[in-house]
């Protein structure tokens, strides 16, 4: 595998990111406008090559791409899967190792870098955005959105869309917005207590219109707990 | 991305397979003995390169490798994930796109090909085999086994370990062996009926010691249905 002939047999590999955030209007995904061909001027999921001389592993590559292209550091990151075939990239047989990132948009000031000329949040309607996307990124976004929505049903994943400190009311609102239905407050709180993944921040309250609400944080950063039945 | 300098930046990509079967003694995985370096003479998950001139996509590559190296065609196949870093392969930055395959061992006559000198079923104890495995294949096998075991709890995945025609008793036995506990027969049958994924084969019965049992088959080949709560 070291002669140039062998190397030409190697597929192209990129790491691409579906970065999700939740705003009052609903779920949004961060798109990057491509500055170079193929698909120059088109919107795409932010992505980049693996730097074999710099990146320790795939997740490190994903974190570097995220910081370089959008200025986002240390979010919740989860591998969605790998998409690969002969035709998805005009340059040749290629594969996209896709991660999804969940962030609280308040936590970051977006900036763009590398070959990206702009970054912007776009609303997701169902499992797609209005814009046509470069490569097979519409398919990849659909898979990432489906993964996120299915995990809302049976895990604590949505908590990663909140800032570090949040109230139980805010957590319930995240589930409700993603599920598109309201949940019974006491059943929801019982489920969250059973999952045992958050803890009150001592002495920290959120002053709301009526009475102050206790603030919570994750017991373990970046972890997700699974329920034994759907919510 | 077309000069040799760029090509040297491309990671090595292989497709590797965790092939599972269930025998009376428990879960087994198919291992291949490597005929070439690195790790010549060691056992590994069967795998191979992507052939950029032949394979249409990743799943096609996985199916070709499975047929070439072990003589297995058309099993249930599911992507487990991709494992990639700078150190897992002495030849350089590499990634393994890993699939798991579930088969009924009666359905195939194993044969080995390519650079594989032998293939053999090995029992899985917990999530590992006795033998040390080449590369990081012990880690990959652990991830694949965890995926399989967790899906037993909330999906119809185990059905793919049975031959095409099976009785409800045989299906329940597969769940029980994978879960390591017995299940209530009527609750199990109710759950399977709700999942609505199998159908009786008209006029086909299995003659057992006591009374003949109806044979069933999948409504849709290679599909998996998820339950709304754990079994």
XYZ file of C-alpha atoms in Angstrom:
462
model
C 0.000 0.000 0.000
C 2.897 2.422 -0.462
C 3.401 2.809 -4.214
C 1.534 5.617 -5.981
C -0.475 2.949 -7.850
C -1.785 1.638 -4.549
C -2.448 5.130 -3.277
C -4.682 5.875 -6.265
C -6.853 3.012 -4.994
C -7.507 4.876 -1.772
C -10.881 6.597 -1.484
C -11.095 10.264 -0.502
C -12.136 10.678 3.155
C -13.797 13.721 4.705
C -15.224 14.381 8.140
C -18.551 16.256 7.960
C -20.690 17.716 10.705
C -24.407 18.127 11.222
C -24.426 20.844 13.913
C -27.830 21.211 15.559
C -29.245 23.950 17.760
C -32.757 24.610 19.020
C -34.287 28.072 18.831
C -37.841 29.114 19.763
C -38.933 28.503 16.154
C -37.535 24.958 16.121
C -34.518 22.887 15.186
C -31.755 24.500 13.117
C -28.622 23.215 11.416
C -25.424 25.144 10.716
C -24.504 25.331 7.026
C -21.279 26.489 5.410
C -21.031 28.198 2.034
C -18.281 26.545 -0.031
C -15.541 28.821 -1.386
C -13.944 26.249 -3.685
C -14.976 23.662 -6.264
C -16.667 21.262 -6.432
C -19.918 23.013 -5.551
C -18.299 26.466 -5.021
C -20.969 28.897 -3.800
C -23.265 26.103 -2.620
C -24.298 25.419 0.960
C -23.038 22.252 2.629
C -22.512 20.661 6.008
C -19.203 22.001 7.371
C -16.460 19.461 6.732
C -12.828 18.862 5.943
C -10.107 16.315 5.230
C -8.428 14.190 7.815
C -4.942 15.628 8.418
C -2.910 12.439 8.776
C 0.039 14.389 10.191
C -2.022 16.236 12.844
C -5.226 14.414 13.822
C -4.892 11.706 16.473
C -8.195 10.061 15.589
C -11.523 10.666 13.831
C -13.119 12.577 16.692
C -10.054 14.840 16.958
C -10.391 15.512 13.218
C -14.075 16.376 13.691
C -13.279 18.763 16.559
C -10.516 20.458 14.562
C -12.816 20.931 11.542
C -15.543 22.336 13.778
C -13.173 24.858 15.393
C -11.481 25.838 12.088
C -14.603 26.230 9.971
C -17.150 27.551 12.464
C -15.331 28.612 15.651
C -17.160 26.020 17.756
C -15.210 24.146 20.439
C -16.023 21.266 22.788
C -19.646 20.498 21.922
C -21.434 17.186 22.387
C -20.316 15.058 19.439
C -21.612 11.683 18.266
C -20.748 9.631 15.197
C -23.764 9.226 12.905
C -22.144 6.860 10.426
C -20.184 6.774 7.241
C -21.556 7.419 3.767
C -19.435 6.233 0.884
C -19.786 5.460 -2.794
C -18.269 5.968 -6.223
C -20.437 8.908 -7.278
C -21.116 11.255 -4.351
C -18.008 13.367 -5.059
C -17.001 14.293 -8.641
C -13.334 13.869 -7.636
C -13.673 10.112 -7.122
C -14.700 7.303 -4.745
C -15.182 9.063 -1.445
C -16.530 8.631 2.013
C -17.913 11.063 4.540
C -17.482 10.180 8.203
C -20.399 12.116 9.679
C -20.714 13.390 13.226
C -23.585 15.278 14.761
C -22.878 18.076 17.207
C -25.460 19.522 19.598
C -24.868 23.018 20.915
C -26.541 25.847 22.707
C -26.210 28.681 20.167
C -25.686 31.305 22.907
C -22.424 29.612 23.850
C -20.586 30.537 20.630
C -19.750 33.446 18.395
C -19.756 31.935 14.932
C -16.884 32.690 12.621
C -15.880 31.020 9.389
C -12.453 29.928 8.181
C -10.646 27.692 5.710
C -12.403 27.454 2.353
C -15.749 28.507 3.865
C -17.019 31.939 2.788
C -19.983 32.103 5.168
C -21.778 30.132 7.870
C -25.452 30.419 8.751
C -28.159 28.691 10.782
C -30.981 27.276 8.692
C -34.332 25.949 9.972
C -35.027 22.239 9.527
C -38.501 21.450 8.321
C -39.211 17.738 8.819
C -35.734 16.453 8.081
C -34.539 18.903 5.417
C -33.572 22.529 4.790
C -34.943 24.791 2.033
C -31.582 25.125 0.235
C -30.265 22.400 -2.061
C -27.061 21.070 -0.472
C -23.719 20.114 -2.049
C -22.731 16.443 -2.569
C -25.182 14.016 -0.878
C -25.410 16.269 2.156
C -29.214 16.370 1.988
C -29.216 12.565 2.475
C -26.655 12.809 5.265
C -28.621 15.575 7.003
C -31.756 13.426 6.772
C -29.950 10.522 8.489
C -28.538 12.783 11.206
C -31.933 14.409 11.863
C -33.606 10.985 12.050
C -30.962 9.831 14.542
C -31.489 12.923 16.695
C -35.288 12.664 16.627
C -35.331 8.941 17.423
C -32.937 9.425 20.350
C -35.219 12.106 21.808
C -37.738 9.309 22.354
C -35.534 7.137 24.513
C -32.527 9.087 25.835
C -31.249 12.190 27.587
C -29.588 13.406 24.360
C -31.657 16.651 24.097
C -29.985 18.047 27.230
C -26.943 18.853 25.077
C -28.990 21.493 23.254
C -29.220 23.511 26.494
C -26.570 25.764 28.019
C -24.570 24.349 30.942
C -27.103 25.515 33.539
C -30.833 25.028 32.951
C -34.131 24.598 34.768
C -36.322 21.479 34.607
C -38.914 23.594 32.806
C -36.384 24.468 30.106
C -35.395 20.788 29.767
C -39.038 19.761 29.360
C -39.537 22.500 26.754
C -36.625 21.105 24.694
C -38.204 17.628 24.655
C -41.607 19.071 23.802
C -40.301 21.166 20.923
C -38.395 18.226 19.440
C -41.287 15.797 19.916
C -43.892 18.271 18.730
C -46.234 17.397 21.608
C -46.620 18.378 25.248
C -45.594 16.073 28.086
C -47.108 15.574 31.509
C -44.958 17.572 33.944
C -44.902 15.096 36.839
C -44.325 12.031 34.593
C -41.510 13.937 32.845
C -39.821 14.857 36.127
C -40.125 11.267 37.400
C -38.452 9.985 34.205
C -35.614 12.497 34.487
C -35.073 11.593 38.148
C -34.924 7.870 37.253
C -32.341 8.556 34.540
C -30.182 10.149 37.277
C -28.059 12.273 34.941
C -28.472 15.837 36.264
C -27.878 17.511 39.635
C -29.016 20.824 41.181
C -26.383 23.568 41.266
C -26.341 24.538 44.911
C -27.696 28.017 45.555
C -28.287 28.785 41.860
C -31.802 29.817 40.916
C -33.325 31.333 37.770
C -35.574 34.316 38.534
C -38.660 33.916 36.389
C -41.889 35.925 36.242
C -43.586 33.943 39.013
C -41.173 32.156 41.365
C -37.443 31.327 41.165
C -36.560 27.933 39.643
C -33.644 25.684 40.625
C -30.811 25.464 38.081
C -29.401 22.059 37.131
C -26.294 20.784 35.318
C -25.153 17.451 33.868
C -23.561 15.070 36.376
C -21.157 13.956 33.677
C -20.289 16.214 30.749
C -21.077 14.899 27.252
C -22.771 11.714 28.482
C -26.139 10.342 27.375
C -28.369 7.980 29.386
C -30.911 5.654 27.753
C -34.435 5.065 29.089
C -35.950 1.572 29.287
C -39.049 2.752 27.413
C -39.990 5.621 25.125
C -40.905 8.934 26.703
C -6.519 15.972 -4.473
C -4.895 14.366 -7.505
C -1.140 14.835 -7.123
C 0.806 12.028 -5.406
C 1.585 14.446 -2.538
C -2.118 14.836 -1.871
C -2.686 11.109 -2.169
C -0.162 10.418 0.575
C -2.463 12.469 2.826
C -5.260 9.972 2.310
C -5.865 7.508 5.132
C -6.009 3.773 4.422
C -9.614 2.495 4.407
C -10.748 -1.063 5.044
C -14.170 -2.639 5.419
C -14.273 -5.152 8.284
C -17.019 -7.514 9.372
C -18.203 -8.859 12.707
C -20.157 -11.931 11.556
C -22.353 -13.341 14.302
C -24.132 -16.677 14.610
C -25.932 -18.323 17.498
C -25.303 -21.973 18.392
C -26.707 -23.915 21.368
C -23.627 -22.951 23.427
C -24.101 -19.231 22.742
C -23.034 -16.401 20.468
C -20.122 -16.951 18.079
C -18.124 -14.713 15.769
C -16.341 -15.705 12.564
C -12.607 -15.017 12.590
C -10.126 -15.124 9.717
C -6.472 -16.104 10.039
C -4.286 -13.536 8.251
C -1.906 -14.847 5.604
C 0.031 -11.602 5.109
C 1.667 -8.902 7.188
C 0.940 -6.966 9.266
C -0.204 -9.545 11.838
C 0.420 -12.580 9.566
C -0.733 -15.731 11.364
C -3.004 -13.784 13.740
C -6.771 -14.003 13.909
C -8.807 -10.962 12.845
C -12.271 -9.908 11.781
C -12.559 -10.685 8.042
C -11.939 -7.515 6.053
C -10.562 -5.991 2.900
C -9.879 -2.819 0.977
C -12.467 -0.841 -0.909
C -11.983 -1.536 -4.622
C -12.608 1.903 -6.074
C -12.870 0.447 -9.597
C -15.425 -2.251 -8.636
C -17.457 -1.403 -5.519
C -20.498 0.791 -6.023
C -20.740 1.782 -2.360
C -19.636 0.761 1.133
C -22.264 -1.931 1.571
C -21.353 -3.452 -1.798
C -17.720 -3.520 -0.658
C -18.751 -5.273 2.568
C -20.775 -7.872 0.651
C -17.895 -8.529 -1.766
C -15.413 -8.974 1.103
C -17.799 -11.337 2.891
C -18.250 -13.493 -0.210
C -14.525 -13.460 -1.157
C -13.105 -14.157 2.272
C -15.704 -16.437 3.840
C -18.100 -17.621 1.121
C -21.090 -15.920 2.756
C -23.648 -14.150 0.547
C -26.703 -11.999 1.219
C -26.813 -11.937 5.032
C -28.399 -9.257 7.210
C -25.845 -6.436 7.258
C -25.764 -3.295 9.401
C -23.137 -0.586 9.731
C -21.679 -0.472 13.249
C -19.509 2.596 12.765
C -16.077 3.692 11.707
C -12.923 3.384 13.777
C -9.982 5.518 12.719
C -6.751 6.834 14.126
C -3.056 7.317 13.473
C -1.835 4.189 15.284
C -4.222 1.264 14.769
C -2.424 0.057 11.612
C 1.400 0.059 11.391
C 1.120 1.095 7.724
C -0.297 4.521 8.591
C -3.404 6.561 9.451
C -6.241 4.178 8.750
C -9.902 3.667 9.215
C -12.065 0.590 9.473
C -15.657 0.868 8.294
C -17.236 -1.910 10.353
C -20.395 -3.825 9.528
C -22.038 -6.551 11.524
C -23.577 -9.509 9.735
C -26.071 -11.887 11.314
C -26.406 -15.340 9.800
C -27.831 -18.752 10.430
C -24.701 -20.923 10.266
C -26.596 -23.812 8.598
C -27.179 -21.635 5.550
C -23.513 -21.513 4.465
C -20.550 -23.717 3.729
C -17.601 -21.658 4.892
C -14.619 -21.325 2.600
C -11.719 -18.936 2.763
C -10.097 -16.909 0.004
C -7.880 -13.922 -0.668
C -5.108 -13.492 1.884
C -7.014 -15.517 4.483
C -5.495 -18.931 5.368
C -8.341 -20.187 7.554
C -11.735 -19.163 8.925
C -13.294 -20.436 12.148
C -16.185 -19.735 14.506
C -15.118 -18.652 17.984
C -17.349 -18.360 21.073
C -17.911 -14.882 22.502
C -17.691 -14.703 26.251
C -19.119 -11.396 27.475
C -17.989 -9.250 24.567
C -14.639 -10.865 23.678
C -13.030 -14.008 22.259
C -10.198 -15.976 23.869
C -7.699 -15.222 21.085
C -5.851 -11.905 20.880
C -6.977 -10.189 17.670
C -4.975 -8.239 15.076
C -5.103 -4.414 14.902
C -7.769 -2.934 17.250
C -10.212 -5.678 16.287
C -10.843 -6.606 19.937
C -12.163 -3.057 20.489
C -14.216 -3.207 17.299
C -15.663 -6.610 18.239
C -16.590 -5.213 21.667
C -18.496 -2.339 20.029
C -20.269 -4.673 17.589
C -21.243 -7.103 20.355
C -22.544 -4.231 22.514
C -24.617 -2.975 19.567
C -26.078 -6.437 18.963
C -26.872 -7.046 22.649
C -28.473 -3.620 23.141
C -30.642 -4.058 20.043
C -31.923 -7.393 21.353
C -33.588 -5.390 24.122
C -35.673 -3.200 21.851
C -35.843 -4.607 18.318
C -36.547 -7.591 16.101
C -32.860 -7.814 15.124
C -32.311 -11.348 16.573
C -34.611 -12.857 13.936
C -31.741 -12.573 11.442
C -29.835 -15.241 13.393
C -32.512 -17.792 12.415
C -32.891 -19.614 9.121
C -35.554 -18.320 6.713
C -38.310 -20.480 8.268
C -38.654 -20.732 12.037
C -41.197 -21.395 14.786
C -42.212 -18.878 17.466
C -40.571 -21.174 20.015
C -37.279 -20.953 18.137
C -37.573 -17.154 17.946
C -38.188 -16.918 21.692
C -35.200 -19.206 22.347
C -32.935 -16.851 20.351
C -34.022 -13.866 22.487
C -33.612 -15.879 25.678
C -30.113 -17.076 24.811
C -28.969 -13.557 23.890
C -30.587 -11.960 26.938
C -29.463 -14.729 29.295
C -32.883 -14.907 30.926
C -36.209 -16.571 30.187
C -39.206 -14.639 28.892
C -42.901 -15.120 29.533
C -44.310 -16.952 26.522
C -47.598 -15.092 26.163
C -46.040 -11.642 26.748
C -43.352 -12.518 24.174
C -45.907 -13.593 21.563
C -47.960 -10.447 22.147
C -44.878 -8.282 21.633
C -43.960 -10.087 18.405
C -47.521 -9.751 17.111
C -47.498 -5.992 17.854
C -44.192 -5.590 15.984
C -45.963 -7.105 12.959
C -42.817 -8.269 11.163
C -43.379 -11.999 10.578
C -46.075 -14.045 8.865
C -47.034 -17.737 8.966
C -45.916 -19.787 5.950
C -49.168 -21.354 4.787
C -49.274 -25.092 5.325
C -45.732 -25.327 6.685
C -45.355 -26.944 10.093
C -42.348 -28.188 12.045
C -42.866 -31.701 13.448
C -41.549 -31.643 16.999
C -41.672 -34.286 19.749
C -45.084 -33.229 21.015
C -47.221 -31.385 18.453
C -46.424 -29.726 15.104
C -45.579 -26.004 15.270
C -46.398 -23.359 12.650
C -43.425 -22.067 10.638
C -42.991 -18.310 10.134
C -40.897 -16.074 7.889
C -40.028 -12.368 7.751
C -42.595 -10.174 6.016
C -39.766 -8.064 4.619
C -36.301 -9.519 4.158
C -33.447 -7.840 6.043
C -35.699 -5.395 7.896
C -35.663 -4.638 11.618
C -38.590 -3.229 13.651
C -38.101 -1.294 16.908
C -40.258 -1.760 20.010
C -41.554 1.211 22.010
C -40.168 -0.277 25.240
C -37.538 -2.839 26.200
C -38.519 -6.490 26.070
